[in-house]
PDB file of C-alpha atoms in Angstrom:
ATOM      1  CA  UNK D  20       0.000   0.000   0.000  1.00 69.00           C
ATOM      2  CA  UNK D  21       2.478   2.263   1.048  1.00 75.00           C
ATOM      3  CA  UNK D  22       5.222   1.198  -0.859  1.00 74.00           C
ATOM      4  CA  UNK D  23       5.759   3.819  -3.445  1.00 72.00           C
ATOM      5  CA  UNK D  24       4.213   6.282  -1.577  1.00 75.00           C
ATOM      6  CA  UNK D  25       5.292   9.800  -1.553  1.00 73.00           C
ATOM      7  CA  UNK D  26       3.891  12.849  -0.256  1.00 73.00           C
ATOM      8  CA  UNK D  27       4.283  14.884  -2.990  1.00 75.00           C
ATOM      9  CA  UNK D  28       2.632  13.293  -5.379  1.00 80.00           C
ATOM     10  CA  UNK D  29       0.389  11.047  -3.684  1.00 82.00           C
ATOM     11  CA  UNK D  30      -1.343  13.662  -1.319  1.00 87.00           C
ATOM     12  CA  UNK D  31      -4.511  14.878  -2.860  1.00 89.00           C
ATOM     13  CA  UNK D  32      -5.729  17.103  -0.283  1.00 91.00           C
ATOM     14  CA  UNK D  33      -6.499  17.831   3.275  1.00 92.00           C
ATOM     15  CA  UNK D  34      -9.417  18.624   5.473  1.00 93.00           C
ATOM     16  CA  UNK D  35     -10.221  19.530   9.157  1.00 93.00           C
ATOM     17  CA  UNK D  36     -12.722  17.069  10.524  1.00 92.00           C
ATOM     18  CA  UNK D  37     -16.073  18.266  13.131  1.00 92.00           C
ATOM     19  CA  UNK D  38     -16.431  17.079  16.733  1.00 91.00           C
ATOM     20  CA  UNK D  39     -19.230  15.142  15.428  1.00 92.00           C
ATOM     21  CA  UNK D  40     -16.968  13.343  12.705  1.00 93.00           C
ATOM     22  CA  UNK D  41     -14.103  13.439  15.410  1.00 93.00           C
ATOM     23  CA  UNK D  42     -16.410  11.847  17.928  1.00 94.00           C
ATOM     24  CA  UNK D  43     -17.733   8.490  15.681  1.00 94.00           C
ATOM     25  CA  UNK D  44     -13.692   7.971  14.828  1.00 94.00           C
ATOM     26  CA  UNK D  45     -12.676   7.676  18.416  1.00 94.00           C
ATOM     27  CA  UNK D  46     -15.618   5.461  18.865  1.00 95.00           C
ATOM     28  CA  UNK D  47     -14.946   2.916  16.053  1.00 94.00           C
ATOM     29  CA  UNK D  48     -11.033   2.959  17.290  1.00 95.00           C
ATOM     30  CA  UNK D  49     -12.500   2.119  20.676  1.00 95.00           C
ATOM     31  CA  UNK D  50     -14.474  -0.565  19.107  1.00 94.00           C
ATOM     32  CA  UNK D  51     -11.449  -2.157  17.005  1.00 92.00           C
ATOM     33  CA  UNK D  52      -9.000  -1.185  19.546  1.00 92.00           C
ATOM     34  CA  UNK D  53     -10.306  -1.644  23.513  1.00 92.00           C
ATOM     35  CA  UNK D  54      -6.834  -1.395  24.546  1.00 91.00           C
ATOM     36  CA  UNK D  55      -6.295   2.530  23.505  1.00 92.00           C
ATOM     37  CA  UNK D  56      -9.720   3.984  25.263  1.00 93.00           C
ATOM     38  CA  UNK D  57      -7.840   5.007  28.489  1.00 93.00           C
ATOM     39  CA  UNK D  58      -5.361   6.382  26.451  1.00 93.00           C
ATOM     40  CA  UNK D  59      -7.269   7.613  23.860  1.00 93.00           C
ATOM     41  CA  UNK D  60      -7.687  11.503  24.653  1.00 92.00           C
ATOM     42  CA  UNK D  61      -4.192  11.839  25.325  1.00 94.00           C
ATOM     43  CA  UNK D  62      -3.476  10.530  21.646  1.00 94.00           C
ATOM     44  CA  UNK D  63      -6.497  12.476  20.145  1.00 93.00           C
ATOM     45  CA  UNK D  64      -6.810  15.575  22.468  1.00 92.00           C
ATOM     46  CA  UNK D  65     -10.396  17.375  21.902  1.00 86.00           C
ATOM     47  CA  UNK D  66      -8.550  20.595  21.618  1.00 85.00           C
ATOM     48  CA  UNK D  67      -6.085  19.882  19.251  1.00 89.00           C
ATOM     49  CA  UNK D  68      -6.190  20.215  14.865  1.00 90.00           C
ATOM     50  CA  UNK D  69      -7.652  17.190  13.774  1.00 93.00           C
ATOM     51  CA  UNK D  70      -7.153  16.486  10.037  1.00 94.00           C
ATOM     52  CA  UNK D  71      -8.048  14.411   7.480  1.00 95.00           C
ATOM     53  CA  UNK D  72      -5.165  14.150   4.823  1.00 93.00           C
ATOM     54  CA  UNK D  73      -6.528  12.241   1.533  1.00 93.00           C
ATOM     55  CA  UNK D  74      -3.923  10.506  -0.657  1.00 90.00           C
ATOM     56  CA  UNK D  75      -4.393   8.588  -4.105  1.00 89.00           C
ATOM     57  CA  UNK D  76      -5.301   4.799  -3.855  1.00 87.00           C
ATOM     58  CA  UNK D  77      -8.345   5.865  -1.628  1.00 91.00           C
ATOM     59  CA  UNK D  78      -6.111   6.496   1.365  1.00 92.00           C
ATOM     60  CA  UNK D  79      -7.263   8.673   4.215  1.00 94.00           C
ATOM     61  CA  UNK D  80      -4.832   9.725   7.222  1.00 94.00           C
ATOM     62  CA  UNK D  81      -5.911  10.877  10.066  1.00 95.00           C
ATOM     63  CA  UNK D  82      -3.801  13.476  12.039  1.00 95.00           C
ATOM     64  CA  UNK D  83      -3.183  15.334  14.968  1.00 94.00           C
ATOM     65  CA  UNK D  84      -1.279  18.823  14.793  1.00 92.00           C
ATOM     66  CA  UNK D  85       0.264  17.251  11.588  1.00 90.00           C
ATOM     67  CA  UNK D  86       1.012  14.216  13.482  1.00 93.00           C
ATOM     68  CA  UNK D  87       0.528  10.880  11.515  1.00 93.00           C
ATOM     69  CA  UNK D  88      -1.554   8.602  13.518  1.00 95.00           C
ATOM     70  CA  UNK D  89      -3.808   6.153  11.894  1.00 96.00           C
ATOM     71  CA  UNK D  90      -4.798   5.252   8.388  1.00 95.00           C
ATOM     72  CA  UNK D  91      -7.254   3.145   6.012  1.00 93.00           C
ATOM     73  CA  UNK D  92      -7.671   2.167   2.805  1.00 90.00           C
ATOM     74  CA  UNK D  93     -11.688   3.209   1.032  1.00 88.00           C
ATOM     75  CA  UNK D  94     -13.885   2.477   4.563  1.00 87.00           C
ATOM     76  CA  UNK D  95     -11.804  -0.266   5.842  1.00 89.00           C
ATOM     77  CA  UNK D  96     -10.794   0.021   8.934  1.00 92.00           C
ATOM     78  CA  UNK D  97      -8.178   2.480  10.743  1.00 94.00           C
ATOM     79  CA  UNK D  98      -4.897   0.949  11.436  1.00 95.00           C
ATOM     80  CA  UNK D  99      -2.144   2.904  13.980  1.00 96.00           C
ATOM     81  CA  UNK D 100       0.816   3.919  11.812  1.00 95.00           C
ATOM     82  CA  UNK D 101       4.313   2.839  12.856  1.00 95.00           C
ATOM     83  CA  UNK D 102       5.196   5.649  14.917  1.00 94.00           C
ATOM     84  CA  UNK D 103       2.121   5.504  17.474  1.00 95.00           C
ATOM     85  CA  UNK D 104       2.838   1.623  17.754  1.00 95.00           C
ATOM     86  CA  UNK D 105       6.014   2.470  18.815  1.00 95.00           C
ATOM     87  CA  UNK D 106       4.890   4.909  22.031  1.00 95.00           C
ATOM     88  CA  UNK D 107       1.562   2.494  22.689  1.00 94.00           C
ATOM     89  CA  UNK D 108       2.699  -1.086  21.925  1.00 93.00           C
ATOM     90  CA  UNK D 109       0.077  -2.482  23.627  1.00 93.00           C
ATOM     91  CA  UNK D 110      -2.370  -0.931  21.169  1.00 93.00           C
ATOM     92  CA  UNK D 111      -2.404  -4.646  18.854  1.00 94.00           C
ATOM     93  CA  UNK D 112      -1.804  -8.190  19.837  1.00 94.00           C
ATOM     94  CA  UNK D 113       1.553  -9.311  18.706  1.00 95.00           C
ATOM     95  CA  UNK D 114       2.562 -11.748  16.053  1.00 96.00           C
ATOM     96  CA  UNK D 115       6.656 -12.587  16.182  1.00 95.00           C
ATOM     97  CA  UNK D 116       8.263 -13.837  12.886  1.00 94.00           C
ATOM     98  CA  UNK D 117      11.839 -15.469  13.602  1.00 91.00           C
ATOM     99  CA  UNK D 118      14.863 -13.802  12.267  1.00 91.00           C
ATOM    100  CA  UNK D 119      15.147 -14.908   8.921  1.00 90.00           C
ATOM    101  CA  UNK D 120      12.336 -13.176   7.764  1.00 91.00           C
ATOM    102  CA  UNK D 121      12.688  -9.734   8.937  1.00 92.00           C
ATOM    103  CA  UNK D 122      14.691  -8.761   5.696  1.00 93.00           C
ATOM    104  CA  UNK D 123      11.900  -9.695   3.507  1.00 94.00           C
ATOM    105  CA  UNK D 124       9.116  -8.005   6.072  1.00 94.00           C
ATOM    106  CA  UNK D 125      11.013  -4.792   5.824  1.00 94.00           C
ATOM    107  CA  UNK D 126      11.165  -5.493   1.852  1.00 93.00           C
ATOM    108  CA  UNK D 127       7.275  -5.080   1.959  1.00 93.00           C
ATOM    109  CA  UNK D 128       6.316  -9.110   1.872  1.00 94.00           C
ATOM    110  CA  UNK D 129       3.542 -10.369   3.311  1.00 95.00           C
ATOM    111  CA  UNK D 130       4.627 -12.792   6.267  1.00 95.00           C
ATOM    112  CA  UNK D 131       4.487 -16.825   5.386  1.00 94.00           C
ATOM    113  CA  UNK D 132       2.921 -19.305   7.378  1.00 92.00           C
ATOM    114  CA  UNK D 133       6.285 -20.838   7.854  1.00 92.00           C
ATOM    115  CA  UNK D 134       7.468 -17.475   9.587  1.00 91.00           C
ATOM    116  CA  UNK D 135       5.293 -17.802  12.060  1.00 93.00           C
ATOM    117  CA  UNK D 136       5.762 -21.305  13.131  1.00 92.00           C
ATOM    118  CA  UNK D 137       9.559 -22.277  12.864  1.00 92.00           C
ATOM    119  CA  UNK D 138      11.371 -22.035  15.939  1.00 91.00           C
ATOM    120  CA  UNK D 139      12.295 -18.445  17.205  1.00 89.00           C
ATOM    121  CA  UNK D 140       8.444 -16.862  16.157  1.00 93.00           C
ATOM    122  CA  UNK D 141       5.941 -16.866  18.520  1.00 94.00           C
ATOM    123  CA  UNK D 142       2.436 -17.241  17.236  1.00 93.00           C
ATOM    124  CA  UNK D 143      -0.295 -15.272  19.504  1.00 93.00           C
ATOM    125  CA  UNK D 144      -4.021 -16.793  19.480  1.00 94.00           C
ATOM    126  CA  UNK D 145      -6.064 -14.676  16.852  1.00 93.00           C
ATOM    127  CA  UNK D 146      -8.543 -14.353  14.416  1.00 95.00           C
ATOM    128  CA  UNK D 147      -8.578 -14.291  10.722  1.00 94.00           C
ATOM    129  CA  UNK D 148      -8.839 -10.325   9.918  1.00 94.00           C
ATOM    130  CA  UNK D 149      -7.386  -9.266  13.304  1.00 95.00           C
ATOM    131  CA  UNK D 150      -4.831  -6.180  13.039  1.00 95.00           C
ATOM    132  CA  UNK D 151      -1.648  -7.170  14.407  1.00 96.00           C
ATOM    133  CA  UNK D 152       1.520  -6.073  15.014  1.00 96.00           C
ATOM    134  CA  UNK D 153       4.142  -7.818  14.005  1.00 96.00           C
ATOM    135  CA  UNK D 154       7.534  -8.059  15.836  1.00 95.00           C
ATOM    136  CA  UNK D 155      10.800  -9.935  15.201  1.00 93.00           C
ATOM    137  CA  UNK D 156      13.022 -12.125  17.094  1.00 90.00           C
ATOM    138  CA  UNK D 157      15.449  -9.920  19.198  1.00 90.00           C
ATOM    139  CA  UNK D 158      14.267  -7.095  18.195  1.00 90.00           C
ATOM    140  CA  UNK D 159      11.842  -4.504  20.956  1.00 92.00           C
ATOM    141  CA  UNK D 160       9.773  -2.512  18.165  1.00 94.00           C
ATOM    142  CA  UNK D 161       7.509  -3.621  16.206  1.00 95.00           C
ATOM    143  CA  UNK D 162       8.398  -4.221  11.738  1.00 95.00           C
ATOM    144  CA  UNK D 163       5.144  -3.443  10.709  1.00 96.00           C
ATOM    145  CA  UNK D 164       1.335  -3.515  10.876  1.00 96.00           C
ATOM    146  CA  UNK D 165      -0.995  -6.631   9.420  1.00 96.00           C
ATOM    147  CA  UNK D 166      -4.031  -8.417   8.907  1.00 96.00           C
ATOM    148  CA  UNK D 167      -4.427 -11.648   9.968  1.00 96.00           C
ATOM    149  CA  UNK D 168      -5.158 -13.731   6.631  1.00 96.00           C
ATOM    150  CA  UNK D 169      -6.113 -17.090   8.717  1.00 95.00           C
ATOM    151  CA  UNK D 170      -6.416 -17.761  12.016  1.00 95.00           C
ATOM    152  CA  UNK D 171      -3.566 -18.581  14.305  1.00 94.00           C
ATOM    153  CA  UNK D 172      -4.721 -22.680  14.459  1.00 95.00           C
ATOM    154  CA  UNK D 173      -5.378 -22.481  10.604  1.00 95.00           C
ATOM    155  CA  UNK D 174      -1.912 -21.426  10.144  1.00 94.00           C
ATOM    156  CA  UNK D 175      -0.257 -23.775  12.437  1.00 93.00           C
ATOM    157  CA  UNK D 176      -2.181 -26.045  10.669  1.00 94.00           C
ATOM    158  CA  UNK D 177      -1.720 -25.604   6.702  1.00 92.00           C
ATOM    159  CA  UNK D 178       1.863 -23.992   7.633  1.00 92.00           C
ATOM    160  CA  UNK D 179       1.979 -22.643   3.631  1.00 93.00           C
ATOM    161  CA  UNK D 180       0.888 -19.400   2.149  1.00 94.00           C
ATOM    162  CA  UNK D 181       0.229 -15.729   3.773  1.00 95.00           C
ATOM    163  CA  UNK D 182      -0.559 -15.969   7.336  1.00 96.00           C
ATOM    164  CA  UNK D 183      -0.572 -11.717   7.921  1.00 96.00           C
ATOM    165  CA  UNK D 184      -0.555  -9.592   5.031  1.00 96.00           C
ATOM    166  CA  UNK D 185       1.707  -6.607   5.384  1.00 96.00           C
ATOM    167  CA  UNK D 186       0.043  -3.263   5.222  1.00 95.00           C
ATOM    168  CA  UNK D 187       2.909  -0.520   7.082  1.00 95.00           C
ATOM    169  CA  UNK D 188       6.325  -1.172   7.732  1.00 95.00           C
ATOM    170  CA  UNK D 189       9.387   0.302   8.644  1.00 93.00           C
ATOM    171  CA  UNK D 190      10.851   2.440   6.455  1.00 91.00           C
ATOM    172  CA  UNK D 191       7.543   2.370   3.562  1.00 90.00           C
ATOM    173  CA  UNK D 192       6.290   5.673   2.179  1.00 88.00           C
ATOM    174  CA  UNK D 193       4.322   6.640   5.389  1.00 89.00           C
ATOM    175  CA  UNK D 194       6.836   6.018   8.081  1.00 90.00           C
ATOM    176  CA  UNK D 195       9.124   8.487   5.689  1.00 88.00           C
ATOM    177  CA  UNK D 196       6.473  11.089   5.889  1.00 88.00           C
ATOM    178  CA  UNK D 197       6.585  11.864   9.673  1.00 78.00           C
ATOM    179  CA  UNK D 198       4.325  15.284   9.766  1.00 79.00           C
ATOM    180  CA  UNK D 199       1.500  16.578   7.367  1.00 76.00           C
ATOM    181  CA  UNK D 200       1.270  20.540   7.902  1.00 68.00           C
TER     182      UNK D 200
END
């Protein structure tokens, strides 16, 4: 999504959002996310500029005083961008992929079954469609952010094919645009 993303050309424009708008947004995150409601005013403060930034590809941004903070693609669902995964962690469940696969998750690949089950990964219970983060062996930050393509006993299971497919990772278009004024 985000791989040949820049902000010069893929921006199409930008718009302030209403309480009203501002209000069903927090409530969906606290829907997808139950994790983030204590935290949630501190990351979206009610008196702060609260923008919309619209990109090509049907990408919306959402933004705090310029501040990248979640994103979607048409009316999917918002995902937390890199950088707020990195101050609120606990934000996703985690996914761990062993360390022969982080080259290819920062290259933009979806993660393989087999990532997730050889030994150094560590394979959380979840859903098929649950937005994870997923982390490496070693390593204390998370690579990127994912959808669960099966769930975590289908995948130990079959053991072939995508298990999460890579939506934001380090280094992609977005975590290279680090404000929006």
């Amino acid at each position: 999504m985000f791989k040949k993303f820049d902000e010069k050309e893929s921006v199409i424009n930008c718009i302030q959002l209403k309480n009203s708008v501002i209000k069903g947004i927090k409530n969906q995150l606290t829907s997808l996310f139950p994790e983030i409601k204590p935290w949630l005013n501190q990351i979206i403060p009610k008196k702060d500029l609260i923008k919309i930034v619209r990109c090509h590809e049907h990408i919306e941004i959402l933004t705090v005083n310029g501040e990248l903070l979640f994103f979607r693609q048409r009316e999917g669902p918002f995902l937390p961008t890199l950088r707020l995964l990195h101050k609120y962690p606990f934000i996703l469940p985690h996914q761990q992929v062993d360390k022969g696969a982080i080259k290819y998750v920062l290259s933009g690949a979806n993660i393989m079954c087999p990532g997730l089950t050889s030994p150094g990964a560590k394979l959380s219970p979840a859903e098929a469609d649950t937005i994870v983060a997923v982390m490496a062996e070693g390593k204390q930050h998370a690579l990127s952010v994912g959808i669960m393509k099966m769930s975590s006993e289908e995948i130990k299971k079959v053991n072939k094919g995508i298990g999460i497919e890579n939506v934001h990772y380090l280094n992609d278009g977005l975590w290279h645009m680090k404000t929006y004024k």
